[in-house]
mmCIF file of C-alpha atoms in Angstrom:
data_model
loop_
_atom_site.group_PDB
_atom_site.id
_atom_site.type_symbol
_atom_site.label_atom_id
_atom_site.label_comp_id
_atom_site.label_asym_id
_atom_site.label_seq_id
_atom_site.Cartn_x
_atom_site.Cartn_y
_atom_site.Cartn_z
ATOM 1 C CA UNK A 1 -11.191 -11.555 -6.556
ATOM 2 C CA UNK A 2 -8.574 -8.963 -7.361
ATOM 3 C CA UNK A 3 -10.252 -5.322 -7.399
ATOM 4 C CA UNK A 4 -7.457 -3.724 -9.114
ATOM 5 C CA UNK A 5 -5.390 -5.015 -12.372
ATOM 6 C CA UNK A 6 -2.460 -3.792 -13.181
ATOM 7 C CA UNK A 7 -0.649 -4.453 -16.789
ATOM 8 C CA UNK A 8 1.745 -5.836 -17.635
ATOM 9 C CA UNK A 9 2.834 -7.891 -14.805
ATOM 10 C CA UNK A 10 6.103 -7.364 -16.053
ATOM 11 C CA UNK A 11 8.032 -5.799 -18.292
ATOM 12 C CA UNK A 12 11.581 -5.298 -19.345
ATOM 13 C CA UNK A 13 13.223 -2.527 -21.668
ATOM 14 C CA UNK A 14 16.006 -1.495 -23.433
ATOM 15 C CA UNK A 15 17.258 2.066 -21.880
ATOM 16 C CA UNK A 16 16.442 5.207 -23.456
ATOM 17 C CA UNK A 17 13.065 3.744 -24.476
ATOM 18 C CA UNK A 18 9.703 4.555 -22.836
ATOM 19 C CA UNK A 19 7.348 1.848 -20.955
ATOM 20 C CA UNK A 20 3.740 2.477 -20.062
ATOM 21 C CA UNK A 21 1.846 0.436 -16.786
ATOM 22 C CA UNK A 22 -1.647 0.370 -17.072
ATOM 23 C CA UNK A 23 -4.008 0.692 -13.961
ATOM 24 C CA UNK A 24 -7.217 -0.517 -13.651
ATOM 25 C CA UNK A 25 -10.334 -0.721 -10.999
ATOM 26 C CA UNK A 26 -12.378 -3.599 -11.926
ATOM 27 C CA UNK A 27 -15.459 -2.823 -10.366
ATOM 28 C CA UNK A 28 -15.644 0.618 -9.110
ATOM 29 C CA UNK A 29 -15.240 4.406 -10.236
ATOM 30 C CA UNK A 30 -12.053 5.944 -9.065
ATOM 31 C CA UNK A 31 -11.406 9.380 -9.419
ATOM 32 C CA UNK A 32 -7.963 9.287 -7.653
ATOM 33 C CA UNK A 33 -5.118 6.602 -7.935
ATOM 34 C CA UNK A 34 -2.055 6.220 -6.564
ATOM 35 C CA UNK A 35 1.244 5.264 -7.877
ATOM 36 C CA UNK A 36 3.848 3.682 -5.668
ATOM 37 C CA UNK A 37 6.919 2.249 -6.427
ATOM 38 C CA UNK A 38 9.573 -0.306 -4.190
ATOM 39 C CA UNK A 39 13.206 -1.202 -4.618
ATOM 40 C CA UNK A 40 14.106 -4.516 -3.862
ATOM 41 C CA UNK A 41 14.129 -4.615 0.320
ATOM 42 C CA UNK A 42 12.936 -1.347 0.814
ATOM 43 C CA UNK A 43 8.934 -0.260 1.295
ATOM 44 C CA UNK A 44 6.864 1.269 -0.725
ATOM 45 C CA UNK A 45 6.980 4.766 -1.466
ATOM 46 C CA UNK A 46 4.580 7.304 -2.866
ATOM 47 C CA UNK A 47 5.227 8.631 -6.726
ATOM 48 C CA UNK A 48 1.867 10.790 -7.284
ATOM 49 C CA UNK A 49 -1.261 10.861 -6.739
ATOM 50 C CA UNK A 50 -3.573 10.120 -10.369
ATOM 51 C CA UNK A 51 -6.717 12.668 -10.832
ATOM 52 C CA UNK A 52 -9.062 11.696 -13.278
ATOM 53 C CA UNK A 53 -9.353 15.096 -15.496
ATOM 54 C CA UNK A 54 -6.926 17.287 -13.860
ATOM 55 C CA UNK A 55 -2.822 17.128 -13.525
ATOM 56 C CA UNK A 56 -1.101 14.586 -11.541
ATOM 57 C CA UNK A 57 0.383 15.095 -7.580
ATOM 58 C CA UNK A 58 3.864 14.287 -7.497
ATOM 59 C CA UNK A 59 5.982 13.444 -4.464
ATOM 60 C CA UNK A 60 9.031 15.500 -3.712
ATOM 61 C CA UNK A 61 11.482 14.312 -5.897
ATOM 62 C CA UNK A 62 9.828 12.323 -8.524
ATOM 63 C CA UNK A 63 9.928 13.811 -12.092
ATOM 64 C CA UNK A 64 7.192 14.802 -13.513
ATOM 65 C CA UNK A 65 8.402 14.408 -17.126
ATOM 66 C CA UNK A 66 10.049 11.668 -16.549
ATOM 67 C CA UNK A 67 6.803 9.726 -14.830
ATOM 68 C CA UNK A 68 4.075 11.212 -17.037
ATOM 69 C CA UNK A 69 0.763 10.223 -15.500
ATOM 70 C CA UNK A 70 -2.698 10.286 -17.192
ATOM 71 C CA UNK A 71 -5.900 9.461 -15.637
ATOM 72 C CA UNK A 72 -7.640 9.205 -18.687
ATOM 73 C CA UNK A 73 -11.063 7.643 -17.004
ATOM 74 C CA UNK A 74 -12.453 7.033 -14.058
ATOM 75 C CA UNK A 75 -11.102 3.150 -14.067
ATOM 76 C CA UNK A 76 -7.630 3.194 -15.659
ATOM 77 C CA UNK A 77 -4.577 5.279 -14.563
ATOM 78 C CA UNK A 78 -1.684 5.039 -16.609
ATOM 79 C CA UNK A 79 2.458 5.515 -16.129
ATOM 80 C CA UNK A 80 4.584 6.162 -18.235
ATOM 81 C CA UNK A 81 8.079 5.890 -17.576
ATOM 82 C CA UNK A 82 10.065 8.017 -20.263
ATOM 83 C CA UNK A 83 13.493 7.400 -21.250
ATOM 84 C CA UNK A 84 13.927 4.860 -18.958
ATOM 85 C CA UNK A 85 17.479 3.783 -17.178
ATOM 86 C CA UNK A 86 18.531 0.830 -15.248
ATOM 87 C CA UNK A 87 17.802 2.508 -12.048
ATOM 88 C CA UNK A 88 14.370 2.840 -12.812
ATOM 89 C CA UNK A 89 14.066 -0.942 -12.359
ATOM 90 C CA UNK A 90 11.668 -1.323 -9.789
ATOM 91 C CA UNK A 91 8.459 -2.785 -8.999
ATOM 92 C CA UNK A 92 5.378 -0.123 -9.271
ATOM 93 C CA UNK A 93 2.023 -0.716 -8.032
ATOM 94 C CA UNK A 94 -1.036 1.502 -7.999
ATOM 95 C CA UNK A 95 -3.728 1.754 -5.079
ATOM 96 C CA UNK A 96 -7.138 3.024 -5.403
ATOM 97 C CA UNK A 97 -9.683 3.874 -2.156
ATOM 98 C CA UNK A 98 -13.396 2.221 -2.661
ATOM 99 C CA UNK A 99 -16.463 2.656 -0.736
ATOM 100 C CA UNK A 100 -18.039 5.523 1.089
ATOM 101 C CA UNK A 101 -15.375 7.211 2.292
ATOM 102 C CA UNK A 102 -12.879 5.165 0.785
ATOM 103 C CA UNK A 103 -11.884 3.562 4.206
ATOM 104 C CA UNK A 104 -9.745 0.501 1.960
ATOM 105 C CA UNK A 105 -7.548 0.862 -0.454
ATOM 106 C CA UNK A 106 -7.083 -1.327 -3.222
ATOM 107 C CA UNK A 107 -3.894 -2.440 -4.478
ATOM 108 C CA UNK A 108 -2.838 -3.562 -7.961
ATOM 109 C CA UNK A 109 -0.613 -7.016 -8.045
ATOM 110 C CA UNK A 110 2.347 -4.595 -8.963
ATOM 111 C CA UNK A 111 4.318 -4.337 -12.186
ATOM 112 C CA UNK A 112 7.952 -5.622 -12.180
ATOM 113 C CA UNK A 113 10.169 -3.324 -14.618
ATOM 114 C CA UNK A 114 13.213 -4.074 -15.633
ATOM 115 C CA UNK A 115 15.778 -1.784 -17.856
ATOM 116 C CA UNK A 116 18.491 -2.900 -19.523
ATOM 117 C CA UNK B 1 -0.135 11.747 9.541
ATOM 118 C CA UNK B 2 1.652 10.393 12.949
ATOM 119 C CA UNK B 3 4.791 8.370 12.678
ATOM 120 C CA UNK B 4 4.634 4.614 13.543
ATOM 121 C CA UNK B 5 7.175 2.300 15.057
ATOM 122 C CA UNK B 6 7.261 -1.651 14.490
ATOM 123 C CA UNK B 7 9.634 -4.191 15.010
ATOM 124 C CA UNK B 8 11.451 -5.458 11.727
ATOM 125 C CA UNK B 9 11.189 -9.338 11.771
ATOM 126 C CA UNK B 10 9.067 -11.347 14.392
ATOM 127 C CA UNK B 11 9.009 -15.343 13.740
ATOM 128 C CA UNK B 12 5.559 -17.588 15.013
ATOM 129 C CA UNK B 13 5.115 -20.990 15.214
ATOM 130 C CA UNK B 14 2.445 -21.884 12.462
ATOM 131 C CA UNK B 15 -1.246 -22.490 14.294
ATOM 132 C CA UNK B 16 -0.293 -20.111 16.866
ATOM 133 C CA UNK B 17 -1.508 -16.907 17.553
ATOM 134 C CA UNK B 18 0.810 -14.076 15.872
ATOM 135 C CA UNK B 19 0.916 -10.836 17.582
ATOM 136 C CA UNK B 20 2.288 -7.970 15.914
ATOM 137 C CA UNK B 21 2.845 -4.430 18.051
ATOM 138 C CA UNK B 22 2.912 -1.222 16.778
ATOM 139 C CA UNK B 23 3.842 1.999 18.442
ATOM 140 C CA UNK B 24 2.474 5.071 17.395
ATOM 141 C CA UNK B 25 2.959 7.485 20.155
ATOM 142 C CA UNK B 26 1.941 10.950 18.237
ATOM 143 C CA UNK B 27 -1.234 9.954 16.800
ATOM 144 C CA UNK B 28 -4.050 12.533 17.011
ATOM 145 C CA UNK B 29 -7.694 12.137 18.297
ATOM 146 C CA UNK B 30 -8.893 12.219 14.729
ATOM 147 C CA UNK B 31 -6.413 9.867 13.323
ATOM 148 C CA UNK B 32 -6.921 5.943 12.483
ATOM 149 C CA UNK B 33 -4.737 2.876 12.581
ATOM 150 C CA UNK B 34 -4.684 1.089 9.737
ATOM 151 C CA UNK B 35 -2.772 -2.478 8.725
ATOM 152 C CA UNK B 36 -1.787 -3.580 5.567
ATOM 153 C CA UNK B 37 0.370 -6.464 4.386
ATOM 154 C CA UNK B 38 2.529 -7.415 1.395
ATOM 155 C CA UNK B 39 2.882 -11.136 0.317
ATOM 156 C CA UNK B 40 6.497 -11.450 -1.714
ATOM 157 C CA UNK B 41 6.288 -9.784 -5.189
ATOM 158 C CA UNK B 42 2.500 -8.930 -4.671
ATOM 159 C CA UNK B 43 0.580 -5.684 -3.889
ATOM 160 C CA UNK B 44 -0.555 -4.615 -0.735
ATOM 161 C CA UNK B 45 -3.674 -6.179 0.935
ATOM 162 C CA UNK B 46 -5.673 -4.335 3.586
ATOM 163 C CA UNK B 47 -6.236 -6.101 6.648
ATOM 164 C CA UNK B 48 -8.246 -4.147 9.027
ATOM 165 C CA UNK B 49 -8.554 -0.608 10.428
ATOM 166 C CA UNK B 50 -9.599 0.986 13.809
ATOM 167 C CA UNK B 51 -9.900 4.710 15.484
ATOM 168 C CA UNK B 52 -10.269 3.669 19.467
ATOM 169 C CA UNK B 53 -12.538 0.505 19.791
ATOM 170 C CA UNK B 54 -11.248 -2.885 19.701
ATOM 171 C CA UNK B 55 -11.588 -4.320 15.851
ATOM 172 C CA UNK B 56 -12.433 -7.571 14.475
ATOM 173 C CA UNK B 57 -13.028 -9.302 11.044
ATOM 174 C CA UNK B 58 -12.344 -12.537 9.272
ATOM 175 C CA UNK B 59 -8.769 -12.143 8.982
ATOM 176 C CA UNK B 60 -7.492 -10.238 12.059
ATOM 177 C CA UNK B 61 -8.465 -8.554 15.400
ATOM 178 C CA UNK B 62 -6.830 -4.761 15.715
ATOM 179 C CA UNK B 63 -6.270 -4.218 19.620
ATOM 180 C CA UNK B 64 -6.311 -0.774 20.513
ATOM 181 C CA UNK B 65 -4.642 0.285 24.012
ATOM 182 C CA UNK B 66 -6.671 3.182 25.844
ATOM 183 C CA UNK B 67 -4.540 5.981 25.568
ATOM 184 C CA UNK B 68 -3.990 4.882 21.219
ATOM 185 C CA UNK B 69 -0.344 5.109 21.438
ATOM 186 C CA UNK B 70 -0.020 1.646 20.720
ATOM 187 C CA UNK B 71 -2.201 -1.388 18.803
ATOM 188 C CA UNK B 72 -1.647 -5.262 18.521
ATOM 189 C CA UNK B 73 -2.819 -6.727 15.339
ATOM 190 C CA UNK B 74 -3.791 -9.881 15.869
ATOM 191 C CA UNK B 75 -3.612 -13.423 13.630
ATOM 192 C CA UNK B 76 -5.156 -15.649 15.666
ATOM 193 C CA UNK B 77 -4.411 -19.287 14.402
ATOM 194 C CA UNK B 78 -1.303 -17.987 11.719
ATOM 195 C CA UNK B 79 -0.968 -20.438 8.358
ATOM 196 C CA UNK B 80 2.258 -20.336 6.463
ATOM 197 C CA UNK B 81 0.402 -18.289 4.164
ATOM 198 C CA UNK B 82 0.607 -15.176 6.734
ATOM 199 C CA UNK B 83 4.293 -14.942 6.284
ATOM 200 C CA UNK B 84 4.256 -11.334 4.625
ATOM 201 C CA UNK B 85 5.319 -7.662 5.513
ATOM 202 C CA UNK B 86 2.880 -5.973 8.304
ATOM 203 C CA UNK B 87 2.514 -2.447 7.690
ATOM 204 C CA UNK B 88 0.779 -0.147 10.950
ATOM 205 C CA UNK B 89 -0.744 2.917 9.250
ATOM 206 C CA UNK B 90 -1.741 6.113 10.913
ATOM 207 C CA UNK B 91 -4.099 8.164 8.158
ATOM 208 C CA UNK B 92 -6.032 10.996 8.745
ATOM 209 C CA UNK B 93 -9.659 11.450 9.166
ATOM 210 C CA UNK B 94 -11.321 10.691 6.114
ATOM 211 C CA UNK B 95 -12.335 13.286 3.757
ATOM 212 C CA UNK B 96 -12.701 14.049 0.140
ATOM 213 C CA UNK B 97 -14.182 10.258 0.429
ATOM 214 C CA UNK B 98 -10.800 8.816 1.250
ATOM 215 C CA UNK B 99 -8.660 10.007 -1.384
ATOM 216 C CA UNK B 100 -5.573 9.539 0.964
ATOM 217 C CA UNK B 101 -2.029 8.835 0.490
ATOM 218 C CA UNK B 102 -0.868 6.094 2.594
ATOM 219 C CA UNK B 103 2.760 6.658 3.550
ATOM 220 C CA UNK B 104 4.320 3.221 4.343
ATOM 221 C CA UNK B 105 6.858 2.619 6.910
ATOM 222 C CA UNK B 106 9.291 -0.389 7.289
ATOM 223 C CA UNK B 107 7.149 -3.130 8.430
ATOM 224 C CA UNK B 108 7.557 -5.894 10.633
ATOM 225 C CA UNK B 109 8.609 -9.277 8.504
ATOM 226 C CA UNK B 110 6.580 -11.737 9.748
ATOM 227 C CA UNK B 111 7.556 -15.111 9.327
ATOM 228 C CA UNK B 112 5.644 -18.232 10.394
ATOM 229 C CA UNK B 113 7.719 -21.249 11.251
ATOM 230 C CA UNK B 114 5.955 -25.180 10.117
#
């Protein structure tokens, strides 16, 4: 069964308005998340990294304040896409490593967002 | 964390073995292969993950070449359902119990023919 949940599955919003995705481990503690997003045909690439009780990691590139991230406990991450556009249509999924050592990493089913 | 080459598409007969290469010529003694895939519209799913030693588990088997600058991940007996993107990984060591980014490259787009 699915180890990470992401919500909602998908989403669509007027521009200018603000959208939050909602990660979750089911099953397991997970101090770090990570948030990835993917354009249609392309890969995925690497937002931030999600630190339960300190600041985010972003990527080169991404926005902070435009992405706010809050890892709020040690199962649920949380983005928040702020004064969002039509290119910020996209599908984002969030990862989170399990086990000793975290040798897997768990991905969410990925959010589809759509601006308008 | 070493870069990896793959080959974008690759098409296999379904029941057949699928064998997917992966090139990954700079990797470092301390540094893993790792192989994910991506089902249309769904999150990645790990598959399996190796250092130097041949790999196996219920879904795959990782083959490893001597010198590591190459693996075959292996489906042995592929279902329609194995049509997804392969992804070939090279992470780092472990530490800070795994809180890695994986950095994603292009994929190979397997498809498996009825």
């Amino acid at each position: 069964g699915a180890v990470v949940s992401q919500h909602p599955s998908r989403v669509i919003c007027k521009s200018g308005t603000s959208v939050k995705i909602e990660c979750r481990s089911l099953d397991f503690q997970a101090t770090t998340m990570f948030w990835y997003r993917q354009f249609p045909k392309q890969s995925l690439m690497l937002m931030a990294t999600s630190n339960e009780g300190s600041k985010a990691t972003y990527e080169q590139g991404v926005e902070k304040d435009k992405f706010l991230i809050n890892h709020a406990s040690l199962t649920l991450s949380t983005l928040t896409v702020t004064s969002a556009h039509p290119e910020d249509s996209s599908f984002y999924i969030c990862s989170a490593p399990r086990g000793a050592g975290g040798y897997e990493q768990y991905f969410g089913p990925g959010t589809r967002l759509t601006v308008t | 964390d070493a870069k990896t080459t793959q080959p974008p598409s690759m098409d296999c007969a379904e029941g057949r073995a699928a064998n997917l290469p992966c090139n990954h010529s700079t990797i470092s003694g301390n540094e893993y292969v790792y192989w994910y895939r991506q089902i249309h519209s769904q999150g990645p799913q790990y598959i399996i993950h190796g250092l130097k030693n041949n790999e196996t588990n219920e879904m795959a088997s990782l083959i490893i070449t001597e010198d590591r600058k190459s693996s075959t991940l292996i489906l042995p007996h592929a279902t329609l359902r194995d049509t997804a993107v392969y992804y070939c990984i090279v992470r780092g060591e472990i530490s800070n119990f795994g809180n890695e980014k994986l950095t994603f490259g292009t994929g190979t787009r397997l498809t498996i023919i009825p």
